[in-house]
Every structure is written in C-alpha cells, then in structure tokens.
Amino acid sequence: MEDSLEAAWDFELDCSAGIDGAHDRGEHVGLVALVSAARAGGLGRFYPFTSMGRLCFSTGPRWWMGGGEPVPAFVTVAPEGGYAVWRGSPYVHPAAVALETCSAAEAVVELERVLGLDHFI
C-alpha cells in the first residue's frame, strides 16, 4: 500500500464499503458515511485506520513503526446503527464516550471538537 494520505483515505473508503456491504443481516453499517464525512472535514489531514471496530486516526503512516502516533479520540459504529465518539486513545483505557448520535456528520464534528485540531497542525 502506498503511504500517501490520499491513498490511505481511498483504502479506508474501499474497506468501509466492503464492511457496509457484507454486514451479516444486510443492514447498512454506516462506515462509508462516516469515512466520507471525516475525509471531507478537518480529519482529512490525518491517516485513517480501523482497529477492532473503531475508526481511528494517526499523525503519520505506519504509526505502529514510529511513523506518527494515534490521535486521542476515535469513533465506533453501533451494531444497531449510530455512532459513538470516544475521548482518549484507542489503545489506552479508559476512554470516555463524548457523544452518541445517529449522524455521521455530527460524529465527525464532535470528534474534531474533542481533538482540538489546533494541537495537531
């Protein structure tokens, strides 16, 4: 996989489409809407990745090899629909729910607020 930011977002969008389409009960999971909204906003400056059912972001590609670090907030998609925005690292517990919503756009706005994007510019 190419390490460019655009390639990372394209890859995440393709994976999300597969997950949305393969949901075992035929329900729409909502990852495509979430990834699309995140890419279009301020989160588009980060590298997206999924981990254990969470949409996470890092400051660089291959963060697990020292090429950046995960940002301290993430989003989960509820099995019954909707999104939960979490404050805290996806790898350090405990994380706290900042917002639960049915709107991908609202989840993205809250995630941007929680992150205080000015800290990562």
mmCIF file of C-alpha atoms in Angstrom:
data_model
loop_
_atom_site.group_PDB
_atom_site.id
_atom_site.type_symbol
_atom_site.label_atom_id
_atom_site.label_comp_id
_atom_site.label_asym_id
_atom_site.label_seq_id
_atom_site.Cartn_x
_atom_site.Cartn_y
_atom_site.Cartn_z
ATOM 1 C CA MET A 1 0.000 0.000 0.000
ATOM 2 C CA GLU A 2 1.207 3.475 -0.868
ATOM 3 C CA ASP A 3 1.899 5.743 2.130
ATOM 4 C CA SER A 4 0.295 8.888 0.707
ATOM 5 C CA LEU A 5 -2.548 10.452 2.653
ATOM 6 C CA GLU A 6 -4.862 10.219 -0.356
ATOM 7 C CA ALA A 7 -4.091 6.513 -0.803
ATOM 8 C CA ALA A 8 -4.776 5.869 2.890
ATOM 9 C CA TRP A 9 -8.204 7.519 2.633
ATOM 10 C CA ASP A 10 -9.018 5.674 -0.614
ATOM 11 C CA PHE A 11 -8.050 2.370 1.023
ATOM 12 C CA GLU A 12 -10.174 3.105 4.108
ATOM 13 C CA LEU A 13 -13.164 4.066 1.964
ATOM 14 C CA ASP A 14 -12.859 0.850 -0.089
ATOM 15 C CA CYS A 15 -12.620 -1.262 3.084
ATOM 16 C CA SER A 16 -15.600 0.546 4.596
ATOM 17 C CA ALA A 17 -17.698 -0.135 1.511
ATOM 18 C CA GLY A 18 -16.868 -3.825 1.831
ATOM 19 C CA ILE A 19 -17.816 -3.875 5.500
ATOM 20 C CA ASP A 20 -21.050 -1.986 4.869
ATOM 21 C CA GLY A 21 -21.959 -4.412 2.077
ATOM 22 C CA ALA A 22 -21.003 -7.569 3.962
ATOM 23 C CA HIS A 23 -22.883 -6.943 7.200
ATOM 24 C CA ASP A 24 -24.402 -10.311 8.092
ATOM 25 C CA ARG A 25 -28.018 -9.138 8.316
ATOM 26 C CA GLY A 26 -27.855 -6.974 5.212
ATOM 27 C CA GLU A 27 -28.157 -3.805 7.279
ATOM 28 C CA HIS A 28 -26.213 -0.704 6.350
ATOM 29 C CA VAL A 29 -23.443 -0.316 8.924
ATOM 30 C CA GLY A 30 -22.632 3.305 8.106
ATOM 31 C CA LEU A 31 -18.860 3.229 7.790
ATOM 32 C CA VAL A 32 -18.860 4.745 4.292
ATOM 33 C CA ALA A 33 -20.857 7.753 5.515
ATOM 34 C CA LEU A 34 -18.518 8.167 8.484
ATOM 35 C CA VAL A 35 -15.286 7.837 6.490
ATOM 36 C CA SER A 36 -16.595 10.178 3.771
ATOM 37 C CA ALA A 37 -17.598 12.834 6.318
ATOM 38 C CA ALA A 38 -14.258 12.565 8.130
ATOM 39 C CA ARG A 39 -12.260 12.839 4.920
ATOM 40 C CA ALA A 40 -14.158 15.942 3.816
ATOM 41 C CA GLY A 41 -13.544 17.775 7.095
ATOM 42 C CA GLY A 42 -10.591 18.634 9.265
ATOM 43 C CA LEU A 43 -9.871 14.977 9.985
ATOM 44 C CA GLY A 44 -8.764 14.619 6.365
ATOM 45 C CA ARG A 45 -5.279 15.755 7.436
ATOM 46 C CA PHE A 46 -4.814 12.539 9.431
ATOM 47 C CA TYR A 47 -4.195 8.962 8.292
ATOM 48 C CA PRO A 48 -7.324 6.863 8.908
ATOM 49 C CA PHE A 49 -7.224 3.272 10.096
ATOM 50 C CA THR A 50 -9.639 0.803 11.612
ATOM 51 C CA SER A 51 -8.868 -1.206 14.692
ATOM 52 C CA MET A 52 -11.200 -3.605 16.494
ATOM 53 C CA GLY A 53 -14.348 -1.989 15.125
ATOM 54 C CA ARG A 54 -13.137 1.571 15.598
ATOM 55 C CA LEU A 55 -12.335 4.298 13.096
ATOM 56 C CA CYS A 56 -9.091 5.821 14.331
ATOM 57 C CA PHE A 57 -6.606 8.358 13.010
ATOM 58 C CA SER A 58 -2.852 8.849 13.215
ATOM 59 C CA THR A 59 -0.462 11.689 12.524
ATOM 60 C CA GLY A 60 1.523 9.627 10.024
ATOM 61 C CA PRO A 61 1.517 6.423 8.029
ATOM 62 C CA ARG A 62 2.561 3.214 9.710
ATOM 63 C CA TRP A 63 2.308 4.717 13.181
ATOM 64 C CA TRP A 64 2.970 1.270 14.686
ATOM 65 C CA MET A 65 6.504 1.533 13.249
ATOM 66 C CA GLY A 66 7.131 5.025 14.600
ATOM 67 C CA GLY A 67 5.799 6.913 11.566
ATOM 68 C CA GLY A 68 3.373 9.017 13.609
ATOM 69 C CA GLU A 69 1.082 8.367 16.542
ATOM 70 C CA PRO A 70 -2.630 7.695 17.068
ATOM 71 C CA VAL A 71 -4.704 10.762 17.894
ATOM 72 C CA PRO A 72 -6.512 10.684 21.275
ATOM 73 C CA ALA A 73 -10.075 10.147 20.045
ATOM 74 C CA PHE A 74 -11.934 7.673 17.825
ATOM 75 C CA VAL A 75 -15.388 6.619 16.631
ATOM 76 C CA THR A 76 -17.234 3.326 16.909
ATOM 77 C CA VAL A 77 -20.269 2.260 14.906
ATOM 78 C CA ALA A 78 -23.010 0.658 16.994
ATOM 79 C CA PRO A 79 -24.317 -2.707 15.742
ATOM 80 C CA GLU A 80 -27.863 -1.332 15.782
ATOM 81 C CA GLY A 81 -26.788 1.843 13.956
ATOM 82 C CA GLY A 82 -25.415 5.152 15.051
ATOM 83 C CA TYR A 83 -22.005 6.313 16.160
ATOM 84 C CA ALA A 84 -20.190 6.862 19.437
ATOM 85 C CA VAL A 85 -17.353 9.373 19.661
ATOM 86 C CA TRP A 86 -14.780 8.443 22.279
ATOM 87 C CA ARG A 87 -12.339 10.738 24.051
ATOM 88 C CA GLY A 88 -8.987 9.057 24.711
ATOM 89 C CA SER A 89 -6.550 6.843 22.908
ATOM 90 C CA PRO A 90 -7.889 3.744 21.202
ATOM 91 C CA TYR A 91 -5.076 1.834 22.947
ATOM 92 C CA VAL A 92 -5.065 3.317 26.453
ATOM 93 C CA HIS A 93 -8.031 2.665 28.713
ATOM 94 C CA PRO A 94 -10.292 4.042 29.925
ATOM 95 C CA ALA A 95 -11.770 6.024 27.072
ATOM 96 C CA ALA A 96 -14.946 8.023 27.677
ATOM 97 C CA VAL A 97 -17.940 8.493 25.375
ATOM 98 C CA ALA A 98 -18.201 12.146 24.334
ATOM 99 C CA LEU A 99 -21.282 11.788 22.101
ATOM 100 C CA GLU A 100 -23.685 9.185 20.751
ATOM 101 C CA THR A 101 -25.512 10.151 17.564
ATOM 102 C CA CYS A 102 -27.236 8.710 14.506
ATOM 103 C CA SER A 103 -25.490 11.217 12.222
ATOM 104 C CA ALA A 104 -22.055 10.616 10.703
ATOM 105 C CA ALA A 105 -21.670 14.384 10.201
ATOM 106 C CA GLU A 106 -22.413 15.085 13.890
ATOM 107 C CA ALA A 107 -19.944 12.394 14.940
ATOM 108 C CA VAL A 108 -17.215 13.992 12.823
ATOM 109 C CA VAL A 109 -17.919 17.490 14.182
ATOM 110 C CA GLU A 110 -17.736 16.176 17.751
ATOM 111 C CA LEU A 111 -14.544 14.235 17.051
ATOM 112 C CA GLU A 112 -12.928 17.377 15.646
ATOM 113 C CA ARG A 113 -14.039 19.318 18.730
ATOM 114 C CA VAL A 114 -12.728 16.660 21.120
ATOM 115 C CA LEU A 115 -9.370 16.590 19.337
ATOM 116 C CA GLY A 116 -8.942 20.364 19.364
ATOM 117 C CA LEU A 117 -7.381 20.104 15.927
ATOM 118 C CA ASP A 118 -5.206 23.174 16.569
ATOM 119 C CA HIS A 119 -2.938 20.913 18.657
ATOM 120 C CA PHE A 120 -2.032 18.824 15.595
ATOM 121 C CA ILE A 121 -1.373 21.498 12.970
#
